Short mmCIF file of C-alpha atoms in Angstrom, two decimals:
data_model
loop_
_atom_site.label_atom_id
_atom_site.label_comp_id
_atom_site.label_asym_id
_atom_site.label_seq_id
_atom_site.Cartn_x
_atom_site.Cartn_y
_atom_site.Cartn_z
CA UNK A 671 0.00 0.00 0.00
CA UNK A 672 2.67 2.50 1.16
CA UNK A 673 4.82 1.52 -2.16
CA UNK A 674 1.82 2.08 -4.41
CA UNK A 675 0.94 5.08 -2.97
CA UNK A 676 4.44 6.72 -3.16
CA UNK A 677 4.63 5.59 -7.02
CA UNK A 678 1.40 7.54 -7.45
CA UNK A 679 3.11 10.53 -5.53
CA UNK A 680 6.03 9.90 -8.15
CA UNK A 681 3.64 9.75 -10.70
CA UNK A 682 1.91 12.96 -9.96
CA UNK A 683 5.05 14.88 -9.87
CA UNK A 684 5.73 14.06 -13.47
CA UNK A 685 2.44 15.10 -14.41
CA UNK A 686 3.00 18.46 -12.17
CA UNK A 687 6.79 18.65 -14.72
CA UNK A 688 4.50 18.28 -17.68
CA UNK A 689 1.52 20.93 -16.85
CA UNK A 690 3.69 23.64 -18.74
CA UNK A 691 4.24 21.76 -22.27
CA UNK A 692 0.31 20.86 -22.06
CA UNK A 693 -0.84 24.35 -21.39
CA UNK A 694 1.56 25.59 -24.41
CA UNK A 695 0.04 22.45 -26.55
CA UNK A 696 -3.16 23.33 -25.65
CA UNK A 697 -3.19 27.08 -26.85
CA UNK A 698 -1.36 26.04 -30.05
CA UNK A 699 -4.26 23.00 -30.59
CA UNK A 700 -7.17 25.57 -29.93
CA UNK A 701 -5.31 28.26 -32.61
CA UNK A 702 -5.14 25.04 -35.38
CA UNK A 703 -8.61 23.52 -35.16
CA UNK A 704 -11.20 26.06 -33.74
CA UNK A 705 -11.29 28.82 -36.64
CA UNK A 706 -13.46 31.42 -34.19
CA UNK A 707 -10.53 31.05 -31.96
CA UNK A 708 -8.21 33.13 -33.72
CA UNK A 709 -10.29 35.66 -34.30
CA UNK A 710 -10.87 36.81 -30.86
CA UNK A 711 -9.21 39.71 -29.16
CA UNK A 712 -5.99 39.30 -27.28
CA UNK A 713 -6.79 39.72 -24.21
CA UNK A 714 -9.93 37.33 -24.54
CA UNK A 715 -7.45 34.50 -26.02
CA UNK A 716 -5.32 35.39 -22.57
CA UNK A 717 -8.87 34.63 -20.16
CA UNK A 718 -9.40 31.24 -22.12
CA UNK A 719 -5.41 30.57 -21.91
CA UNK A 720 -5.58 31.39 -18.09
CA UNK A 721 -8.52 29.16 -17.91
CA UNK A 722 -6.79 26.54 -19.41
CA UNK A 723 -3.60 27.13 -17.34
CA UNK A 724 -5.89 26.31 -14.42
CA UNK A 725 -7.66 23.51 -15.53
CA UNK A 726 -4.37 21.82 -16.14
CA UNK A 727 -2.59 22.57 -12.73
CA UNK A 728 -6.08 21.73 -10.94
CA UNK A 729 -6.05 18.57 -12.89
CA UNK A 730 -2.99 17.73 -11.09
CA UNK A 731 -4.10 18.57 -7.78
CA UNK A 732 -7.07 16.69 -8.26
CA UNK A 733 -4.72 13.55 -9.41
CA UNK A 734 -2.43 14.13 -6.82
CA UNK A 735 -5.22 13.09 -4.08
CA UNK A 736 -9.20 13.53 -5.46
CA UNK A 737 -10.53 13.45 -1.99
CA UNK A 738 -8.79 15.98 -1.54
CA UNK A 739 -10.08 18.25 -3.99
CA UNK A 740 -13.39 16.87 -4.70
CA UNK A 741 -14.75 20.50 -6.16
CA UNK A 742 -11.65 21.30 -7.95
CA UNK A 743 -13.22 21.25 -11.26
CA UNK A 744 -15.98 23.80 -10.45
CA UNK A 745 -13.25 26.06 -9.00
CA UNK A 746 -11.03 26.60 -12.08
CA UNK A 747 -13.55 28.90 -14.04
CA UNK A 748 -13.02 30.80 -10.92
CA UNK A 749 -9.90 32.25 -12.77
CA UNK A 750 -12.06 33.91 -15.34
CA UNK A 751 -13.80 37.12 -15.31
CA UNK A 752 -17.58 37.36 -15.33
CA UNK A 753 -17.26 38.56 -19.24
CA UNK A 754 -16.25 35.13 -20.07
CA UNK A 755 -19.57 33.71 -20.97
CA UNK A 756 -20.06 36.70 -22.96
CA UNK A 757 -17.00 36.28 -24.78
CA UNK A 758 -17.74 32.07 -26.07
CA UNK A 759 -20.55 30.46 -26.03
CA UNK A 760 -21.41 26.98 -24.47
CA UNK A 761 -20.88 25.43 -27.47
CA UNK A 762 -17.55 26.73 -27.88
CA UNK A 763 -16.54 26.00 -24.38
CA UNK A 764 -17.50 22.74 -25.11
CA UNK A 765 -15.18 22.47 -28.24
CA UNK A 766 -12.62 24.37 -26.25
CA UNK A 767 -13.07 21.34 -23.82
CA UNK A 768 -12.61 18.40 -26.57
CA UNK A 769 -9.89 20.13 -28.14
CA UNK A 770 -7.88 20.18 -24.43
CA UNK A 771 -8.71 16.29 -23.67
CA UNK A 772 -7.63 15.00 -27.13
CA UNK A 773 -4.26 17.31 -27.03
CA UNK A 774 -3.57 15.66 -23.22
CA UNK A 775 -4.62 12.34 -24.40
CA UNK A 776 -2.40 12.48 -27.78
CA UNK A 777 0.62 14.38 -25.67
CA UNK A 778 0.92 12.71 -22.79
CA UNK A 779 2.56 9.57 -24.41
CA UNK A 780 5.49 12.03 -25.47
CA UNK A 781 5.56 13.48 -21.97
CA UNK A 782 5.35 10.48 -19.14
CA UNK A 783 6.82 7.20 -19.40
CA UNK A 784 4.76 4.16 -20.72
CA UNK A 785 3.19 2.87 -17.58
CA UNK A 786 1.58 6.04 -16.31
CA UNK A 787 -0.26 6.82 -19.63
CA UNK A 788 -3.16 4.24 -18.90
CA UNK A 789 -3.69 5.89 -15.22
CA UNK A 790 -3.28 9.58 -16.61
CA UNK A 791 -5.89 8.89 -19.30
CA UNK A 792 -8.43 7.17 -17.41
CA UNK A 793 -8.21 9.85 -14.71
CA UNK A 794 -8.23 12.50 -17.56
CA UNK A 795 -11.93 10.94 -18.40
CA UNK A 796 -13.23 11.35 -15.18
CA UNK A 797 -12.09 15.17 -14.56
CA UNK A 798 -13.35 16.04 -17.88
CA UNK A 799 -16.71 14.65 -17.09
CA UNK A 800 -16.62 17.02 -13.89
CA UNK A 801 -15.45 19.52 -15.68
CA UNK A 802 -18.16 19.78 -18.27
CA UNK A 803 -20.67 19.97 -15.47
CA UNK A 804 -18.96 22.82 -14.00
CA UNK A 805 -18.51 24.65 -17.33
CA UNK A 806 -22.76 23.63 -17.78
CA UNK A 807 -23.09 25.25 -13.73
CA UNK A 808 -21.18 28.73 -14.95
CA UNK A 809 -23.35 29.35 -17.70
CA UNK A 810 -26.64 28.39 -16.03
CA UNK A 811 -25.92 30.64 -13.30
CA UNK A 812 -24.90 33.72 -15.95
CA UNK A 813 -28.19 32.60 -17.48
CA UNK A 814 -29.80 32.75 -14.03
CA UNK A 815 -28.79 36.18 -13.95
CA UNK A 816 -29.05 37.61 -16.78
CA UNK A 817 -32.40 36.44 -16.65
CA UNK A 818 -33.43 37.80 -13.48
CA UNK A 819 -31.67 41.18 -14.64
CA UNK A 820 -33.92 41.40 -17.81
CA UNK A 821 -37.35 40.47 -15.89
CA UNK A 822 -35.99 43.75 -13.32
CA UNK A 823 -35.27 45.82 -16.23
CA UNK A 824 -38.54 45.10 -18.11
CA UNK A 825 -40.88 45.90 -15.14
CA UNK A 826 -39.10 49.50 -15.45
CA UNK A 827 -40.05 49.76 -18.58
CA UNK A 828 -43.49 48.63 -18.32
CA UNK A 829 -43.82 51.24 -15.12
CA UNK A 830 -42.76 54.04 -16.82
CA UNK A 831 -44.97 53.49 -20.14
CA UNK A 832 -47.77 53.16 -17.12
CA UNK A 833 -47.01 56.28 -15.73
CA UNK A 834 -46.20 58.37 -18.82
CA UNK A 835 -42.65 58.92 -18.48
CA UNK A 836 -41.47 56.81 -21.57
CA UNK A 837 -38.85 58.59 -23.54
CA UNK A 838 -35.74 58.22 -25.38
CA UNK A 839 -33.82 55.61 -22.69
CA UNK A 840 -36.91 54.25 -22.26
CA UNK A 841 -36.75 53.34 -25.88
CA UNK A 842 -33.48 52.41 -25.95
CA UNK A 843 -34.13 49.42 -22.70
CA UNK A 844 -37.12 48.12 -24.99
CA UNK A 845 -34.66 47.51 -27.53
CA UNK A 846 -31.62 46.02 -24.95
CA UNK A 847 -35.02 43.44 -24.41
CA UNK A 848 -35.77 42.55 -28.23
CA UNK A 849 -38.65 45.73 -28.47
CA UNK A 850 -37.80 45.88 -32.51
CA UNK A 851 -40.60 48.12 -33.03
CA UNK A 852 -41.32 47.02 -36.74
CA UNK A 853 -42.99 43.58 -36.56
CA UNK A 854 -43.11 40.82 -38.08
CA UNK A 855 -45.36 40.88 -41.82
CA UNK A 856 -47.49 37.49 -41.63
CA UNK A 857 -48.90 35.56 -39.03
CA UNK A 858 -50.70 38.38 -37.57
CA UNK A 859 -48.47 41.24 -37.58
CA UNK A 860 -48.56 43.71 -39.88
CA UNK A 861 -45.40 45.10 -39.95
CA UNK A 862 -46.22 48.32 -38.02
CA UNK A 863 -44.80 50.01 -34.65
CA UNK A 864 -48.13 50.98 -33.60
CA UNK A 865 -48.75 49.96 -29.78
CA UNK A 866 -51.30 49.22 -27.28
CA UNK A 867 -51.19 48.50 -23.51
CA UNK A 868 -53.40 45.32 -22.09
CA UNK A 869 -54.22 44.94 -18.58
CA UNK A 870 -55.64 41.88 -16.70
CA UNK A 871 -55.64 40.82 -13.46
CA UNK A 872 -52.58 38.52 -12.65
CA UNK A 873 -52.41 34.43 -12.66
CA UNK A 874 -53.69 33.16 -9.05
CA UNK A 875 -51.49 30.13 -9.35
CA UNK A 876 -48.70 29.93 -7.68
CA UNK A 877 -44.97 30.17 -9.46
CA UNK A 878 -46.36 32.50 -12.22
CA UNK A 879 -42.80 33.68 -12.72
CA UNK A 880 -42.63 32.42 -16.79
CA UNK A 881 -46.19 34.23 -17.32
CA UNK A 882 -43.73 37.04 -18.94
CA UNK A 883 -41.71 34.63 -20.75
CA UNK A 884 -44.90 32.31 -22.16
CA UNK A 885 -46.91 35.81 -23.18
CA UNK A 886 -43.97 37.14 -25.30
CA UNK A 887 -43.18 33.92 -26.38
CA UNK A 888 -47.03 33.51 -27.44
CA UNK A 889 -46.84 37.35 -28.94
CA UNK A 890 -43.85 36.63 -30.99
CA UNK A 891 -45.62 33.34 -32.46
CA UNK A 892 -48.72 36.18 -33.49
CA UNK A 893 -46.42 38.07 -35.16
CA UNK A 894 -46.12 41.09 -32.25
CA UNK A 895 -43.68 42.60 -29.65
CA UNK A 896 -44.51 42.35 -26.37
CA UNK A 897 -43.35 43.72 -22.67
CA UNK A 898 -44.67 41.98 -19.72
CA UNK A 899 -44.78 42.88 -15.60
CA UNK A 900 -46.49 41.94 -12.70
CA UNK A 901 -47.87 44.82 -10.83
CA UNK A 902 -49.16 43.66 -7.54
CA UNK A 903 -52.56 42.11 -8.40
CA UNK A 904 -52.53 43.23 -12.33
CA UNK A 905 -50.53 41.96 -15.29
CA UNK A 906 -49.39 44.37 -17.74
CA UNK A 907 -48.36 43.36 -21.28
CA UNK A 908 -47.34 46.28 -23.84
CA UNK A 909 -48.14 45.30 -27.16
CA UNK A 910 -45.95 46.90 -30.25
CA UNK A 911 -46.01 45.94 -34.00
CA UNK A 912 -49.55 45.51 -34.26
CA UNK A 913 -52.20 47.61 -35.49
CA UNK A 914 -55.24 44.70 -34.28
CA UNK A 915 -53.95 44.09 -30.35
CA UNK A 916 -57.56 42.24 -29.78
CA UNK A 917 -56.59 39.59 -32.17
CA UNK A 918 -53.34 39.15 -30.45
CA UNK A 919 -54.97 39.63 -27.17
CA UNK A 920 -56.96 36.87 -27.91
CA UNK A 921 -54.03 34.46 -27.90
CA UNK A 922 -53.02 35.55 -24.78
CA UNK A 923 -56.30 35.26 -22.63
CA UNK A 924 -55.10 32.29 -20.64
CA UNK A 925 -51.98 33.86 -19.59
CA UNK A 926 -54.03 35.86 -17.15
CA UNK A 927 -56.18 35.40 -14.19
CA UNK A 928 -60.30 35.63 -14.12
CA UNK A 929 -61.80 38.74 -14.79
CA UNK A 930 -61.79 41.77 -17.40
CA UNK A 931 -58.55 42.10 -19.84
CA UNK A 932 -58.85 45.71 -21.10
CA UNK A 933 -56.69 46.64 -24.32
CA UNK A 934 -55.87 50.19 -24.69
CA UNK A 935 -56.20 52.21 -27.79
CA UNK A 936 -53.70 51.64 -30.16
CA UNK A 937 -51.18 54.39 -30.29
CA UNK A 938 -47.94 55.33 -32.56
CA UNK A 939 -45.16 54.40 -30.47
CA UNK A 940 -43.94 53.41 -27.67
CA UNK A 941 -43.38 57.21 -26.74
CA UNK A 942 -47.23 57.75 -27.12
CA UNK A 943 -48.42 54.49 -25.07
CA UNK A 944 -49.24 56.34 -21.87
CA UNK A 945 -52.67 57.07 -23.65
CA UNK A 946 -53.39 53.52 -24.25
CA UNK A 947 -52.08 52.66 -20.58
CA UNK A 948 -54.37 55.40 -18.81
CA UNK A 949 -57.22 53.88 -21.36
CA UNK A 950 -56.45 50.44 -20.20
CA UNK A 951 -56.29 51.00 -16.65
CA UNK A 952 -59.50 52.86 -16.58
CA UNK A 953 -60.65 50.36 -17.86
CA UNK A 954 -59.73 47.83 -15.85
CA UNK A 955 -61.45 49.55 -13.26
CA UNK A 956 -64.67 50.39 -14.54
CA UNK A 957 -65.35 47.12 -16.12
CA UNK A 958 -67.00 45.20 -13.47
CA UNK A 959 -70.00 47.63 -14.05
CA UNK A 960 -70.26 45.71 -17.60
CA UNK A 961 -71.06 42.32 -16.45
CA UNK A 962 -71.53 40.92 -19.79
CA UNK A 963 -68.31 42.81 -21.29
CA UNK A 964 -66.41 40.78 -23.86
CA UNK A 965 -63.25 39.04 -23.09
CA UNK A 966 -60.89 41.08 -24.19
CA UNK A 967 -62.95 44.02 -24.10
CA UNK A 968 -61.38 47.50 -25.44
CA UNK A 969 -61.25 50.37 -23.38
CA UNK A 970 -63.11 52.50 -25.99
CA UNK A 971 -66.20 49.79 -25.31
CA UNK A 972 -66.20 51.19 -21.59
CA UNK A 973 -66.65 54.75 -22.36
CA UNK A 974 -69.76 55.18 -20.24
CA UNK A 975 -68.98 52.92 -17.91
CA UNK A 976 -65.30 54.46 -17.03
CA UNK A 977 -66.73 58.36 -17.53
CA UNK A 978 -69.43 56.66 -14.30
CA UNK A 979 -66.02 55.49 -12.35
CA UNK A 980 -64.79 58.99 -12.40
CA UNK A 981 -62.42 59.29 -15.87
CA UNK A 982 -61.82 62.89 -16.99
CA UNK A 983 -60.67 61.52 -20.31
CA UNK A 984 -63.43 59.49 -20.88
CA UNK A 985 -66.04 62.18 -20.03
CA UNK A 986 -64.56 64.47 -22.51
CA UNK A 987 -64.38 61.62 -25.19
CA UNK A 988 -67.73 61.27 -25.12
CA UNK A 989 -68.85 64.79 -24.49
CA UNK A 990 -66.74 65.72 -27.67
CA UNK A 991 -66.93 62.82 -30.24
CA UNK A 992 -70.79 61.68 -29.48
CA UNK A 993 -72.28 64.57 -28.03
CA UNK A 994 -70.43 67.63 -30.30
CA UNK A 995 -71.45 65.94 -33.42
CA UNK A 996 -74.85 66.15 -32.54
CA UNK A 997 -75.01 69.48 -31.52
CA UNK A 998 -73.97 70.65 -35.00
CA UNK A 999 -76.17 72.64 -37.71
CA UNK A 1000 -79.91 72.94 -36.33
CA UNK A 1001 -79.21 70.28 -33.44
CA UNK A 1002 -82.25 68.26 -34.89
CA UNK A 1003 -80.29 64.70 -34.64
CA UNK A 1004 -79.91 65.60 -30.99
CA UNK A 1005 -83.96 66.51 -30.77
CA UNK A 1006 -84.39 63.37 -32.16
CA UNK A 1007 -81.82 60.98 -30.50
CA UNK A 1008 -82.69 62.73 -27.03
CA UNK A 1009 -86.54 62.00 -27.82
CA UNK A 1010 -85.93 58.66 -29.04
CA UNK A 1011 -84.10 57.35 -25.83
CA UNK A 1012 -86.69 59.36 -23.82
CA UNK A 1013 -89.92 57.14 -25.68
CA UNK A 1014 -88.19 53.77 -24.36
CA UNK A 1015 -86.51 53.10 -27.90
CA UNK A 1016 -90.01 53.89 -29.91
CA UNK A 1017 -89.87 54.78 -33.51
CA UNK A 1018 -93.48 55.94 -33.59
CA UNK A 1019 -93.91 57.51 -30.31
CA UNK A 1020 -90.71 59.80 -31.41
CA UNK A 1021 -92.65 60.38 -34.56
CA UNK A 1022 -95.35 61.62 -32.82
CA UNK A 1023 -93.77 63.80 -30.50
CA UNK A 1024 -91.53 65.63 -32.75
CA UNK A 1025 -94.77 65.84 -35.19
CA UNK A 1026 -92.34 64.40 -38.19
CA UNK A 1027 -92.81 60.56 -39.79
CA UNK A 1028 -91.29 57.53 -38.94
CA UNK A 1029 -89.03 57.32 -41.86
CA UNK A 1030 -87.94 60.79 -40.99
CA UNK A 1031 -86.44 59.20 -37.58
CA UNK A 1032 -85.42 56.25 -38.94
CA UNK A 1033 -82.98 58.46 -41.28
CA UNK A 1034 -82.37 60.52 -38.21
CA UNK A 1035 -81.59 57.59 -36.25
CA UNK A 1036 -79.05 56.58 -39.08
CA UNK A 1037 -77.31 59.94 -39.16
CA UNK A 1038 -76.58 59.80 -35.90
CA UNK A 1039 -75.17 56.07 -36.24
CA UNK A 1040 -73.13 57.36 -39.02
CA UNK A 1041 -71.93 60.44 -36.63
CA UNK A 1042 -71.17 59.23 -33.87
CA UNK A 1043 -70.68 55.11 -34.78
CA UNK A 1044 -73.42 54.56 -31.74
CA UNK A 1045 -76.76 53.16 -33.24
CA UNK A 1046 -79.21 54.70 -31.27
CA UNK A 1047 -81.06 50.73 -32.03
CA UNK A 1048 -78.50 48.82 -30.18
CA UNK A 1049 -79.29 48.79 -26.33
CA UNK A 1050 -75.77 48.56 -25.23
CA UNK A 1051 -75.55 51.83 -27.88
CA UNK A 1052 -78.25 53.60 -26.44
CA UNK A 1053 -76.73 53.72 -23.30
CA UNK A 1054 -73.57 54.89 -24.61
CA UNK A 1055 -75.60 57.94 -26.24
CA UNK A 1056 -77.49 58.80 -22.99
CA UNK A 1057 -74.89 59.07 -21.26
CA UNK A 1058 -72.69 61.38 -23.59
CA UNK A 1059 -75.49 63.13 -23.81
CA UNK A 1060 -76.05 63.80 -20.29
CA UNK A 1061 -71.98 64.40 -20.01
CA UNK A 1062 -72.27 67.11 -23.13
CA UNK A 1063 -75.31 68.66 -21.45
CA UNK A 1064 -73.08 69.26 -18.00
CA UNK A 1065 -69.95 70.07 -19.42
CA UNK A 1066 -71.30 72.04 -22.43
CA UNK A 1067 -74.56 73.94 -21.46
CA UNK A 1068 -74.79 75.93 -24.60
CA UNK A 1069 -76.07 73.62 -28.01
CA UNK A 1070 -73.82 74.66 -31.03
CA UNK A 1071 -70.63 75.77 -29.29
CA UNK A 1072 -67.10 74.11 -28.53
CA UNK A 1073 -67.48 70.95 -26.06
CA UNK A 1074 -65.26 72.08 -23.16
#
């Protein structure tokens, strides 16, 4: 036992005589069969050439007594700066890793004497299996946090489209998270940087933390950018390259939890998608006043309901596209809409009250549809018109002039 162990010793110290010739053969075999080698910087050839420098002498150490050293091979990316995995890839680490093993195996016949070869090899085999999990561990950890790094950066960018202070850097983080802006022609997208802002309440299960990841994922497949952050009980998704966000929307429904899922207007850019935000979250609000909303449901659908929850913007939006319209030349559409709502929805009673004939109203009726794209017909219409008109009459007492 004592005699086999100090030829082992012996043995290891001719390994540790050899570790310079192998690092020097293992630079010059990296330069001769991995073309993307010589192409990199010098200082990035010097990381990989420290990295193999280490692996070598921790080889050694490792041989010399593996107890030991048991995490030896995990330790010699240690040597490396953080920049490494940026520099290769896995798959080049991995041929980085070949290309050292066959060099040592095809070297070391020149280097020891006959007898250790076998032992040196068949070590050799078992490091480099521990080694390629380490090199696997680095770059799932870098993954790890660039990932987490990405998911922090995207929330800020989601909060400050929320709360209108997108601008130039803002911009410029989209892009640093694959925000192209243009789209994708086909498969839903049309090519376009127009952008809309969808909010929903949040998943209720439990380890929702790919939600982000599975909604762009699903966006991308539809042909659309998309931005994605949990905000408390809401998730917000900020849709770009798409000029039909319900359509995309609809692909997404069961990435979110029960309730409403409000899509913003869509606006130009990602500058301009405060508007659709404030729309959105309005919205989301206002909707539970709609029981029978659809699923996505656009924010321009709530009007009433989010001008009843206390929206400025909405109250204006209605009191200047629906009711200004109608106030317009001798304000008889608004006569006649107002009377119509007030006879319960009755062609003939309106008729009779305004002392005109039914056709007259119906074409009345169909102005105003025209007008305003509310047909007066349509209950869910009707009560868009009565209350724009009741907004118009409060925040514009005076028929014919400027809504305020």
């Amino acid at each position: 036992m004592v005699k086999r162990a100090k030829g082992h010793l012996a043995r290891a110290e001719r390994l540790q005589n050899a570790t310079g010739a192998l690092a020097t053969a293992s630079m010059a075999a990296m330069d001769e069969k991995l073309p993307w080698f010589g192409k990199l910087s010098a200082q990035d050839r010097s990381w990989i050439g420290l990295v193999a420098q280490s692996g070598i002498t921790a080889f050694v150490e490792w041989f010399r007594d593996p107890e030991a050293h048991p995490s030896m091979p995990t330790g010699m990316f240690s040597s490396a700066p953080r920049e490494f995995t940026r520099v290769i890839s896995l798959h080049q680490t991995v041929d980085l890793l070949r290309t050292t093993i066959e060099m040592i195996e095809n070297t070391i016949g020149d280097l020891l004497p006959p007898e250790d070869v076998p032992v040196v090899r068949e070590a050799m085999q078992r490091y480099a299996r521990e080694v390629a999990f380490a090199a696997a561990t680095v770059y799932a950890k870098a993954a790890e946090m660039r990932g987490a790094w990405d998911a922090r950066l995207e929330a800020l960018v989601v909060d400050s489209v929320i709360r209108g202070e997108a601008d130039e850097s803002v911009r410029s983080r989209a892009s640093a998270l694959g925000w192209t802006g243009s789209g994708t022609p086909g498969a839903g997208g049309t090519g376009s940087s127009e952008v809309a802002v969808v909010v929903g309440r949040a998943p209720e299960a439990p380890g929702n933390a790919n939600v982000a990841d599975a909604v762009r994922h699903a966006a991308r497949e539809a042909g659309a950018d998309a931005l994605c952050a949990m905000q408390g009980d809401r998730l917000v998704v900020v849709l770009g390259s798409t000029s039909k966000p319900v359509e995309i929307v609809q692909r997404l429904v069961e990435f979110f939890g029960p309730g409403p899922i409000v899509v913003g207007p869509v606006v130009p850019d990602l500058m301009a998608a405060v508007t659709s935000a404030r729309a959105a979250v309005a919205g989301l609000r206002a909707a539970p006043a709609w029981p029978g909303a659809p699923r996505p449901v656009q924010a321009d659908e709530l009007l009433p309901e989010r001008s009843l929850s206390g929206d400025g913007h909405a109250r204006r939006q209605l009191a200047s596209d629906v009711y200004g319209p109608l106030t317009m030349g001798d304000g008889v559409l608004l006569d006649t809409v107002s009377t119509y709502l007030d006879s319960g929805g009755s062609i003939e009673a309106t008729a009779r009250t305004l002392f005109i004939h039914p056709n007259t109203v119906r074409y009345r009726l169909k102005r105003v549809s025209d007008l305003t794209g509310y047909s007066p017909t349509n209950p869910r219409d009707a009560f868009t018109l009565r209350v724009a008109l009741a907004l118009g009459r409060l925040l514009n007492p005076a028929p014919g002039s400027p809504v305020l």
